[in-house]
Coordinates of C-alpha atoms and ligand atoms in Angstrom, one line a residue:
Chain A
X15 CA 34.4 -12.1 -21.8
X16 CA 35.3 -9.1 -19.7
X17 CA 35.6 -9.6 -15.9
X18 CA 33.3 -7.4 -14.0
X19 CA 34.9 -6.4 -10.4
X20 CA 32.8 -8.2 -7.7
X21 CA 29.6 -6.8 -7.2
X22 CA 28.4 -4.0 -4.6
X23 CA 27.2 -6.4 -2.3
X24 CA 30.6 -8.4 -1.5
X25 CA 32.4 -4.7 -1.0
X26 CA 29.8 -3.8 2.0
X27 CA 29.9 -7.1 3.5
X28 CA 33.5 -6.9 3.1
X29 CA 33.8 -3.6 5.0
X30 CA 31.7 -4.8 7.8
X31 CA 33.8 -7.7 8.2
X32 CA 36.5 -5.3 8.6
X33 CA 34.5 -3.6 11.6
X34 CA 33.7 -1.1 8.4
X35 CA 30.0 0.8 8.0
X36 CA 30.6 1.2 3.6
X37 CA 28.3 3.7 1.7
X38 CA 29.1 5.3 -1.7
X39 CA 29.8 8.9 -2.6
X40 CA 28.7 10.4 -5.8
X41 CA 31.9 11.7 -7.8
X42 CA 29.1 13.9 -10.1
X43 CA 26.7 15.2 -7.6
X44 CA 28.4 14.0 -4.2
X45 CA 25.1 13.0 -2.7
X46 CA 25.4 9.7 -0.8
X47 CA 24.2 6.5 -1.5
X48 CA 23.0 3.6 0.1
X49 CA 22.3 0.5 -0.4
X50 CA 25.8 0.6 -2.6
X51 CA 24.8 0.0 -6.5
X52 CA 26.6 0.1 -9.5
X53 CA 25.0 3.6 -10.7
X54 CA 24.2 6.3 -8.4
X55 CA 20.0 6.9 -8.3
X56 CA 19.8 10.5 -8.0
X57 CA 22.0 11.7 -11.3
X58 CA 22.8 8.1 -13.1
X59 CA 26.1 8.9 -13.2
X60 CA 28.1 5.4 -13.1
X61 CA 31.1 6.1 -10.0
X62 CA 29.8 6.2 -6.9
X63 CA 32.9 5.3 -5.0
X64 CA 33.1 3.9 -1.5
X65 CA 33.5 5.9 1.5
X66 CA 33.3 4.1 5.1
X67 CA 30.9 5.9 7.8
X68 CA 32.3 7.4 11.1
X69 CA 29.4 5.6 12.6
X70 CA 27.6 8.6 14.2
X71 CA 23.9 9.1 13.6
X72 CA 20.0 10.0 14.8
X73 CA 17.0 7.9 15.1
X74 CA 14.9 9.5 12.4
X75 CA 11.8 7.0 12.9
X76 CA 11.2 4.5 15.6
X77 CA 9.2 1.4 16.4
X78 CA 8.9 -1.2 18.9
X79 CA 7.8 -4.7 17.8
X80 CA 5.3 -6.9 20.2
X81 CA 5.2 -10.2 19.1
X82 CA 3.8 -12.9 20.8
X83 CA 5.9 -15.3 22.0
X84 CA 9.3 -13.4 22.5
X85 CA 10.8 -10.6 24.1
X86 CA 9.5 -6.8 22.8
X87 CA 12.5 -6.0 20.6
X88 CA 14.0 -2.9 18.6
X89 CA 13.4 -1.6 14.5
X90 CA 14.4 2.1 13.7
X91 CA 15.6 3.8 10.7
X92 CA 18.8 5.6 11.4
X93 CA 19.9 9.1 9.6
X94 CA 23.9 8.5 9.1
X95 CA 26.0 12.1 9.5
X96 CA 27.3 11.5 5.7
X97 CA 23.6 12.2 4.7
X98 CA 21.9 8.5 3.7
X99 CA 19.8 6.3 5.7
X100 CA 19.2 2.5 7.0
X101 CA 17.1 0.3 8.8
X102 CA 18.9 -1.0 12.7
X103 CA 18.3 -1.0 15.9
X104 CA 18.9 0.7 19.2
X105 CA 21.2 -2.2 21.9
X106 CA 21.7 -0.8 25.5
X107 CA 18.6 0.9 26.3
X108 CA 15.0 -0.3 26.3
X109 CA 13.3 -0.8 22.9
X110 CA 10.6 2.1 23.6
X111 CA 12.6 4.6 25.3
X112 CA 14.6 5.2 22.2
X113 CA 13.0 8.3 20.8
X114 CA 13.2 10.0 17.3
X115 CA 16.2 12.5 17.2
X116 CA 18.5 11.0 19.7
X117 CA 22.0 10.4 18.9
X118 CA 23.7 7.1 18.0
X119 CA 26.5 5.7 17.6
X120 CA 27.5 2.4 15.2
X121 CA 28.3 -1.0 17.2
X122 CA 28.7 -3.7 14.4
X123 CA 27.9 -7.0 16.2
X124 CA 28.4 -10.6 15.3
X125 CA 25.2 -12.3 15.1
X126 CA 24.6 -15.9 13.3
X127 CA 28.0 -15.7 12.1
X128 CA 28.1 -12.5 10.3
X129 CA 28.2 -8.9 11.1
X130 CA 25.3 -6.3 11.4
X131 CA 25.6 -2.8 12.0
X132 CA 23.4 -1.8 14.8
X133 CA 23.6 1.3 17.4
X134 CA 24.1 2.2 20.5
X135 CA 23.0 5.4 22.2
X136 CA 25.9 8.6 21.6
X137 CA 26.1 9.3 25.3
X138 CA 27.1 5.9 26.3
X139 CA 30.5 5.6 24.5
Chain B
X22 CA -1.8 16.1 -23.3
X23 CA -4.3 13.2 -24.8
X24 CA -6.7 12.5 -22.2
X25 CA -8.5 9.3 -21.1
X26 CA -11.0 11.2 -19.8
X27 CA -14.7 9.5 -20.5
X28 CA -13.4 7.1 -22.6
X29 CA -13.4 3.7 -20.8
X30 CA -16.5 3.0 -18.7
X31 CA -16.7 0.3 -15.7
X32 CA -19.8 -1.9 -16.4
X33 CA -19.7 -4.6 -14.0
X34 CA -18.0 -4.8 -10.2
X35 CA -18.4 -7.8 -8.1
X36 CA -17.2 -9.5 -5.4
X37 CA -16.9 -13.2 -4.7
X38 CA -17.3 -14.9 -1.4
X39 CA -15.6 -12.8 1.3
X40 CA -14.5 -13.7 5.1
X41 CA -13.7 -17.0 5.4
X42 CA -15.0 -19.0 2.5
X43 CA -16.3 -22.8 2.4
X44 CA -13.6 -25.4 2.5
X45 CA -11.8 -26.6 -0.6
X46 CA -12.6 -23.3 -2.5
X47 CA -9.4 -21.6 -3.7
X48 CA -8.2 -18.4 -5.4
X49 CA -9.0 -19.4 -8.4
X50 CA -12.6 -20.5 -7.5
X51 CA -12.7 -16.8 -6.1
X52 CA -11.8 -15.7 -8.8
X53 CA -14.2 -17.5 -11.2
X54 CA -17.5 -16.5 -8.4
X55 CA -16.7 -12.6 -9.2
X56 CA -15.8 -13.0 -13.2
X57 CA -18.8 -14.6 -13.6
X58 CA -20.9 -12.1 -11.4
X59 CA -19.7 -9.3 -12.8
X60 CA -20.1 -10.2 -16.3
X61 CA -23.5 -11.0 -15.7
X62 CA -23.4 -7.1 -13.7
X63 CA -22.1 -6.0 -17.1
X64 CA -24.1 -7.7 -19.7
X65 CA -21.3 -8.9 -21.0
X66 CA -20.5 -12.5 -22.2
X67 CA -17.2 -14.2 -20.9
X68 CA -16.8 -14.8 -24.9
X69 CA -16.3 -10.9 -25.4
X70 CA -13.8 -10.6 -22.7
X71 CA -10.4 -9.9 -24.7
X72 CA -8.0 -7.9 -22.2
X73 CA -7.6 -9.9 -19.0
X74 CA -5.6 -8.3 -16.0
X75 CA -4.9 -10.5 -12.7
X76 CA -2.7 -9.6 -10.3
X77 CA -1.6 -12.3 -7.1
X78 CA 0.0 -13.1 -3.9
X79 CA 1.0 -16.4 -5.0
X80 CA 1.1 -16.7 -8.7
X81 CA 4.2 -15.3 -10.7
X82 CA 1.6 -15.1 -14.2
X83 CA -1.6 -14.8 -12.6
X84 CA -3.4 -14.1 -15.7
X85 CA -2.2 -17.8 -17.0
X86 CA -3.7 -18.8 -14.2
X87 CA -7.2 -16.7 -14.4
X88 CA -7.7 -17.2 -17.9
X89 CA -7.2 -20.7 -18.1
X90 CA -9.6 -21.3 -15.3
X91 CA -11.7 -19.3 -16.9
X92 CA -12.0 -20.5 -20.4
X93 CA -10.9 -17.1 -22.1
X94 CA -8.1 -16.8 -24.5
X95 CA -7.0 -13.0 -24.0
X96 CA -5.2 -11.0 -26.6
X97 CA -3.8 -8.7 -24.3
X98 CA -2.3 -10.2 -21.1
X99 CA -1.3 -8.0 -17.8
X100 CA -0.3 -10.0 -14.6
X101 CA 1.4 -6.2 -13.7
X102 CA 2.1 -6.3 -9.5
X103 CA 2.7 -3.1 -7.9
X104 CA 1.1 -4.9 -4.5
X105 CA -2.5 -4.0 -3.6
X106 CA -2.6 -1.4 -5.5
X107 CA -2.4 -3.0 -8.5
X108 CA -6.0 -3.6 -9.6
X109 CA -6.2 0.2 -9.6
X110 CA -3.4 0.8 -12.1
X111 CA -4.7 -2.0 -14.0
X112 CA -7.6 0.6 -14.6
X113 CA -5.6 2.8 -16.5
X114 CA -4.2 -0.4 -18.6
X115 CA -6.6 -1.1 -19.6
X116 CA -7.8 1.9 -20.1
X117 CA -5.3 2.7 -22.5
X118 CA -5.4 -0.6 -24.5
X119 CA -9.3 0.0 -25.1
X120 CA -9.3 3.2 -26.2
X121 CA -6.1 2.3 -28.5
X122 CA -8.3 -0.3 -30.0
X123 CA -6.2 -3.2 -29.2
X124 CA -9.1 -4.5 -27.1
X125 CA -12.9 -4.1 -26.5
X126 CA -13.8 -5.6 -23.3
X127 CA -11.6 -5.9 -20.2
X128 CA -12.0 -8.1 -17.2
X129 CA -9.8 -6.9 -14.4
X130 CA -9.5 -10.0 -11.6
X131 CA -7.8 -10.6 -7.7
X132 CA -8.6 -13.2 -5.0
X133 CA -7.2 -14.6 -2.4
X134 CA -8.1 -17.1 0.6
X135 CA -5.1 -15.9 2.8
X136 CA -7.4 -16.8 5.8
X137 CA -8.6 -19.8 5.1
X138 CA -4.9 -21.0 3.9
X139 CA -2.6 -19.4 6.4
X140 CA -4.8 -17.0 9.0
X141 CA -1.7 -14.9 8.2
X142 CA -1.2 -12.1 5.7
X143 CA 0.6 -14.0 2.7
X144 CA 3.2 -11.6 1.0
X145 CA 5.4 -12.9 -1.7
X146 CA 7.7 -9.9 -0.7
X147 CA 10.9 -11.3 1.0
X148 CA 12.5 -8.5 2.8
X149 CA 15.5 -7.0 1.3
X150 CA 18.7 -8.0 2.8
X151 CA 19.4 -4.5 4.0
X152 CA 16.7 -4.7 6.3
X153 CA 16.5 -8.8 7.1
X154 CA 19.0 -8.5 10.1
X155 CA 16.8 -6.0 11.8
X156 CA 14.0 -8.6 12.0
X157 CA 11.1 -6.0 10.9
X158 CA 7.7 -8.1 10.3
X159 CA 6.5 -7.3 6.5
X160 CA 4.2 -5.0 5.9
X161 CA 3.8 -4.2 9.7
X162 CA 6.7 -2.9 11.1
X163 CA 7.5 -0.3 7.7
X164 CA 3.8 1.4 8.5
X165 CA 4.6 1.8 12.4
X166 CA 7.9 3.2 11.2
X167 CA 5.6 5.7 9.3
X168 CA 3.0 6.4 11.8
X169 CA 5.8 7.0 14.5
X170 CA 7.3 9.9 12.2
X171 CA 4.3 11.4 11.0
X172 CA 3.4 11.3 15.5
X173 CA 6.6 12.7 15.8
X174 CA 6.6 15.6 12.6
X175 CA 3.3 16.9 13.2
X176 CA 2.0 15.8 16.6
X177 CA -0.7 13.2 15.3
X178 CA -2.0 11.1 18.3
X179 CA -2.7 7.5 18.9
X180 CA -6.9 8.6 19.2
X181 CA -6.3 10.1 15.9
X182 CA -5.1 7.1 14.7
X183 CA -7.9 5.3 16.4
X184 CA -10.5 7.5 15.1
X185 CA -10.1 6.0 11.4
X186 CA -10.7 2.2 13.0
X187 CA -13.7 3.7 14.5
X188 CA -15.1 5.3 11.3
X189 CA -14.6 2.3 9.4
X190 CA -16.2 0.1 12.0
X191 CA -19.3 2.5 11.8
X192 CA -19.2 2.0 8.4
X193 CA -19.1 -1.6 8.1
X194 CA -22.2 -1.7 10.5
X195 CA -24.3 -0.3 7.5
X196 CA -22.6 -3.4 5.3
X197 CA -24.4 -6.3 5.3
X198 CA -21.5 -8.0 3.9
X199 CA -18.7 -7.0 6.5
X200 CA -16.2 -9.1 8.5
X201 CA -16.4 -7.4 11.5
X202 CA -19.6 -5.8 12.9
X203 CA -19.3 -4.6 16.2
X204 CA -19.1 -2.6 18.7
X205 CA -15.6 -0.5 18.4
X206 CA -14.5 2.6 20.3
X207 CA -11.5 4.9 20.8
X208 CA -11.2 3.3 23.9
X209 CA -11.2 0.2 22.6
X210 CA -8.8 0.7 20.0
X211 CA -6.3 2.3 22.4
X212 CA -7.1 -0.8 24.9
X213 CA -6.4 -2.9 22.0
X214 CA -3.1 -5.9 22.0
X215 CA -0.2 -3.5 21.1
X216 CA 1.5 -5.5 17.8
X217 CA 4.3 -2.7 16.7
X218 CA 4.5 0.3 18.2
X219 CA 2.4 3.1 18.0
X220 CA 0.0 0.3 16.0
X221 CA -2.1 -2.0 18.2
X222 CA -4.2 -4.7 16.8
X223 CA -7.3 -3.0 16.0
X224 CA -5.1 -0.3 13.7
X225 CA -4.9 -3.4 11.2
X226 CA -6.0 -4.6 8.6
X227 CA -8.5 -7.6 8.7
X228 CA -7.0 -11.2 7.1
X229 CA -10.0 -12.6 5.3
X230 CA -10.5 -14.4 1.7
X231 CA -12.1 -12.8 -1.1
X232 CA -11.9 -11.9 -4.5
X233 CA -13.5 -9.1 -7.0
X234 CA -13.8 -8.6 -10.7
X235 CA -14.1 -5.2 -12.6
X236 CA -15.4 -5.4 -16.0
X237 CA -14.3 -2.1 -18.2
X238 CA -15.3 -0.9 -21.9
X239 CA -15.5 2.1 -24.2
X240 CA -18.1 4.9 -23.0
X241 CA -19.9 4.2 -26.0
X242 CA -20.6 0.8 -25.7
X243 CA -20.9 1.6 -21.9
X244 CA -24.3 3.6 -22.6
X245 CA -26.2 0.5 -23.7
X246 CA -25.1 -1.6 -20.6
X247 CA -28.1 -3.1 -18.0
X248 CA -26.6 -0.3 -14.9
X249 CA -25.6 3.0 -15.7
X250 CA -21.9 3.3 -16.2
X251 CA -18.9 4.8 -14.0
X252 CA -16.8 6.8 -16.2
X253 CA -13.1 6.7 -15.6
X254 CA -12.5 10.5 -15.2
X255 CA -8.9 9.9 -14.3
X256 CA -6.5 7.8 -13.0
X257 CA -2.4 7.8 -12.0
X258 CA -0.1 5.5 -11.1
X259 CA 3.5 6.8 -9.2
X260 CA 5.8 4.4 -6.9
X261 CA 9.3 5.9 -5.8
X262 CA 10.6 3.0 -3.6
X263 CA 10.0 -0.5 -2.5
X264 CA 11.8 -0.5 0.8
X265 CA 10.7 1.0 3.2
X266 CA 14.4 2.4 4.5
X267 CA 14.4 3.8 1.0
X268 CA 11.8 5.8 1.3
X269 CA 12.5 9.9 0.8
X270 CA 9.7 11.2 3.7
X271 CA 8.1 8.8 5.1
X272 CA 5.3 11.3 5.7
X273 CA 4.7 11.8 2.2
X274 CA 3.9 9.1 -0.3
X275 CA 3.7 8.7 -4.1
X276 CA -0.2 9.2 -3.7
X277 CA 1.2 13.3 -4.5
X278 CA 1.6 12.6 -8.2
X279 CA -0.7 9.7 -8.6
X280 CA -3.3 11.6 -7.2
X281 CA -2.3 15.1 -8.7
X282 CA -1.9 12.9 -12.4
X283 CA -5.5 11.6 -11.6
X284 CA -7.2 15.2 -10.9
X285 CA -5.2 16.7 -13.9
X286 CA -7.0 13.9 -16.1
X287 CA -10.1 15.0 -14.4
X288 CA -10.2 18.6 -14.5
X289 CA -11.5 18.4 -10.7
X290 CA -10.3 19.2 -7.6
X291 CA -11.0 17.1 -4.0
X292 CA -13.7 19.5 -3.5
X293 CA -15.8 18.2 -6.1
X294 CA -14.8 14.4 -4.6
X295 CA -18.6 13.0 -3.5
X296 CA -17.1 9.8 -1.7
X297 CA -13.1 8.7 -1.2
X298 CA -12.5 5.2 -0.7
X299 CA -8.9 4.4 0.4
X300 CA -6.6 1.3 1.3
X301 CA -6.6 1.4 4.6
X302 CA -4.1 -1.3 5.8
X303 CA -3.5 0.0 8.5
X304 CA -4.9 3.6 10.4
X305 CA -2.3 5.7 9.7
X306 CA -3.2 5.2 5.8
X307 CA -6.3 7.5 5.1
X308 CA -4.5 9.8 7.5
X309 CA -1.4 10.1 5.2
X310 CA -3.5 9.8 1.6
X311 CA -6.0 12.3 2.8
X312 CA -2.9 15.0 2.7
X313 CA -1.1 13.8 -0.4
X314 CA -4.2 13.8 -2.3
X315 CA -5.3 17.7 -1.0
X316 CA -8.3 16.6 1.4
X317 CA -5.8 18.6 4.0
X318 CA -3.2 20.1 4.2
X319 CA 0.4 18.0 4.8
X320 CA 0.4 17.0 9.0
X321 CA -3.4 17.7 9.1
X322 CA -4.8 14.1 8.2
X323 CA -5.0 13.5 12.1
X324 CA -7.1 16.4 12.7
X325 CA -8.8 15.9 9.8
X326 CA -10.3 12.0 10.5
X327 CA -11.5 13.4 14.2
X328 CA -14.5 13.9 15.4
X329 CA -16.4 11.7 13.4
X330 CA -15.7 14.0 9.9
X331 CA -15.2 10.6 7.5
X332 CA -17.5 8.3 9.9
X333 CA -21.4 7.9 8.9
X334 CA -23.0 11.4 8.8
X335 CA -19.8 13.1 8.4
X336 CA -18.4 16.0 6.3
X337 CA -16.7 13.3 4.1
X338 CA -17.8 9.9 3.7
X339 CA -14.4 8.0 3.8
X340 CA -14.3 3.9 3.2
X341 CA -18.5 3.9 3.0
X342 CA -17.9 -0.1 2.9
X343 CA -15.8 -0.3 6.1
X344 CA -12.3 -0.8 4.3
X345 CA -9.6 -3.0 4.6
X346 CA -9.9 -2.2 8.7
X347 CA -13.5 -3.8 9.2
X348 CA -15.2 -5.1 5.6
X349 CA -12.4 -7.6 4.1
X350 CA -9.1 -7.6 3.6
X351 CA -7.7 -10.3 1.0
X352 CA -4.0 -9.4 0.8
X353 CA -4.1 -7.0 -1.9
X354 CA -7.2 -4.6 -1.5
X355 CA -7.2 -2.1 -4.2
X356 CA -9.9 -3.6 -6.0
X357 CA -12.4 -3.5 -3.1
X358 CA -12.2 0.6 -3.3
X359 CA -12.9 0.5 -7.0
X360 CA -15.8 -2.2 -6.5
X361 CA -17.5 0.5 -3.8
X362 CA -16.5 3.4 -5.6
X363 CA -18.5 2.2 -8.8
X364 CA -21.6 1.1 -6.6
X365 CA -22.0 4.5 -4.6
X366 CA -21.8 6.2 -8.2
X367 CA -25.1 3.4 -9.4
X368 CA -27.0 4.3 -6.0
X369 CA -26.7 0.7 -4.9
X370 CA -24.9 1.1 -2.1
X371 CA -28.1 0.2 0.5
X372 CA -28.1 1.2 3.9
X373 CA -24.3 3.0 3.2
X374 CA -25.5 4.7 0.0
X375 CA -24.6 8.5 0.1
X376 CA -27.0 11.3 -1.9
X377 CA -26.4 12.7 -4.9
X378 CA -22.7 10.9 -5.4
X379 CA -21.5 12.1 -9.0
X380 CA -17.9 11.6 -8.2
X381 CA -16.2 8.8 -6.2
X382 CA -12.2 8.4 -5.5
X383 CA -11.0 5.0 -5.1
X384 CA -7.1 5.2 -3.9
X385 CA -4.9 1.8 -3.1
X386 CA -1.6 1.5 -2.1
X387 CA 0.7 -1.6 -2.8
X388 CA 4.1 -3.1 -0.4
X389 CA 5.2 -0.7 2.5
X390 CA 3.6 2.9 1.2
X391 CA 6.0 2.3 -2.0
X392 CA 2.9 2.5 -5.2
X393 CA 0.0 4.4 -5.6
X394 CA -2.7 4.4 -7.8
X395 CA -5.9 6.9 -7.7
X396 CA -9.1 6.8 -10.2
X397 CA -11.6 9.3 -10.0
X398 CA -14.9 8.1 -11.5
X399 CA -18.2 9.8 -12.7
X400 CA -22.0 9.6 -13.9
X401 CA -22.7 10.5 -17.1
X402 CA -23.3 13.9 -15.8
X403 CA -19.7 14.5 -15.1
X404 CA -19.3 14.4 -18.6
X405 CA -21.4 17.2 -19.9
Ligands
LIG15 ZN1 24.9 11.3 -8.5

């Protein structure tokens, strides 16, 4: 049986224990991608290798959620600088004055005992 | 290319129940109500049935389920889920295994009593675990995500948004069968409990039971069935992501090729479209379907939906039986558009019905804009 290193999952999680943002790079057609996978989904080719965001980025579409019986609260999708995208959220500023195009910046926060990457607004740092 | 074009005939649509349904009945029971009414629609016994397609919120091998219940022993077998689109590339399935010959008569089955079980929409989709920490509420938050950007890209306004509720309402007023039946205006959509940003309440989708059945076979045989048939002109499936954070554009949706595969099939063009019946989950929906399938041009949906062009009356009737917004909404709706689609083609459409319809769209989306499945359907006269 031929041991396969640990999967693509463990290296992110890894990374952001580490105060790390991970996404891959493709060594054929250097697009980026994330989620990190064991083949890259634009060419196929099998060695997208890990690179580690600086953590800058722009809201590229923004929502504020209203439920019921808790505070208003924060979803966006956020266009990294290395060219791939996530879900987050926006801390430090009220949920629905964040606006689509503003500048972010990564804050990696420890919530129930693990890490998530969420953002701040760029002027603030 | 091969075509399926006016080969495969629906014969019989039905629904079962819809709204809240009486106590103790479940999806299965829906299920069995809208097999058996539209076999009877068809003319077709339950023995003949041979292809069975099922798709579910809560069962992993819904047709084990469907046919079991039912007392049919399929030979071919297709629990496919795509999400509420489903039923609607279960058309071109079948399609395909009946003009192959590997069956002769297919029965094409959802239901659901989300209402009565939960009040809640029930969605077997767990959220990925790239997006669980971000607390996003499935489907809602992914179609607010998309409404915000297409607001943003091409100036698309919360009335515009709000003008689809209000055609849909309209509509549902000239439905008999309808969930909700009053009153709605822009005002009162705007007015409306905001739930996700730029979405209030009244820009979803309805939680109700129900359950419909779609009974398909060759054109040939189709010509000696009790209603006249609705040839399957075309149909086309596409999905390109299941999260939303995946998602390329999230102005542009899959509905491109499915709907450009669909119209190839065809040889027709949305001008020659009689009646469009979309999934309309939530408003920004038609908006976004009405551009990728060439109603309008990309960022013009809003425009397009305004001033009462889809309501009643309008330049194009759009969701003639209320939709997803005001008529029913069981979890997974793409059935519902194929069920109105087929009746607005017979003329039995009552109050809603539309002149002189020769060629009806029915479009359904499944999981956060992620499939897409389009079926244009004709008279016989499309076919000469
Ligand atoms: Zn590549």
């Amino acid at each position: 049986m031929t041991e396969s290193p640990p999967g693509p999952w463990s290296g992110y999680q890894e990374g952001l224990a580490r105060g790390e943002l991970r996404f891959q790079r493709c060594g054929e057609c250097g697009r980026a991608v994330f989620y990190p996978r064991l083949l890259c989904p634009f060419c196929g080719s099998a060695d997208p290798a890990w690179e580690t965001a600086a953590g800058g980025g722009t809201v590229y579409a923004t929502t504020t959620m209203r439920p019921r019986d808790e505070a208003p609260y924060h979803v966006c999708l956020v266009d990294l600088d290395e060219g791939f995208r996530m879900m987050s959220r926006v801390d430090g500023v009220a949920p629905d004055a964040v606006r689509i195009g503003d500048r972010l910046r990564l804050l990696i926060v420890e919530e129930d005992g693990r890490p998530v990457p969420t953002f701040v607004p760029a002027e603030r740092s | 290319m091969s075509s399926l074009r006016g080969r495969v005939a629906v014969v019989g649509v039905a629904e079962s129940d819809l709204g809240e349904v009486a106590p103790g009945l479940t999806e299965q029971d829906l299920i069995g109500q809208a097999a058996t009414r539209a076999l009877a629609d068809a003319g077709i016994a339950r023995e003949e049935v041979d292809g069975l397609f099922c798709s579910s919120s809560t069962q992993p091998a819904p047709t084990l389920n469907a046919a079991e219940y039912l007392g049919i022993r399929p030979r071919y077998s297709d629990g496919s889920n795509i999400g509420g689109s489903s039923a609607v590339s279960h058309l071109l399935y079948a399609a395909g295994a009946i003009e192959s010959g590997l069956i002769d008569v297919a029965l094409i089955v959802y239901g659901s009593i989300q209402r009565s079980a939960a009040r809640k929409l029930i969605t077997p989709a767990a959220i990925s675990a790239w997006e669980e920490p971000f607390r996003p509420r499935w489907p809602l938050t992914m179609y607010a995500l998309a409404a915000s950007r297409h607001m943003h890209q091409f100036g698309t306004t919360r009335e515009q948004l709000a003008a689809v509720a209000v055609a849909a309402r309209a509509w549902a007023q000239l439905n008999p069968v309808a969930f909700e039946r009053g009153p709605l205006s822009v005002a009162d959509v705007l007015a409306a409990r905001p739930v996700c940003d730029p979405l209030g309440v009244r820009d979803c989708c309805l939680v109700t039971d129900g359950g419909g059945a779609l009974v398909l076979t060759s054109a040939e045989r189709a010509r000696e069935a009790p209603k006249p048939a609705a040839h399957l002109l075309g149909c086309g499936v596409a999905h390109w992501h299941r999260d939303i954070s995946q998602m390329p554009d999230l102005t542009v949706t899959a509905a491109t090729e499915s709907g450009a595969r669909a119209f190839a099939m065809a040889g027709l063009t949305p001008a020659d479209v009689d009646v469009v019946e979309l999934y309309d989950a939530f408003t920004i929906n038609p908006i976004l379907f009405l551009e990728d399938l060439g109603f309008c041009a990309k960022g013009e949906g809003g425009e397009f939906v305004s001033a009462g062009r889809i309501a009643p009356g309008g330049e194009l009737p759009v969701n003639t039986n209320g939709g997803g917004l005001s008529y029913c909404h069981p979890g997974m709706y793409g059935i519902f558009t194929v069920i109105e689609a087929v009746r607005q083609l017979r003329g039995e459409a009552g109050d809603r019905q539309q002149d002189d319809v020769e060629v009806a769209l029915a479009h359904a989306n499944g999981a956060v804009l992620s499939s897409q499945a389009t079926a244009l359907l004709g008279t016989e006269a499309t076919l000469s």
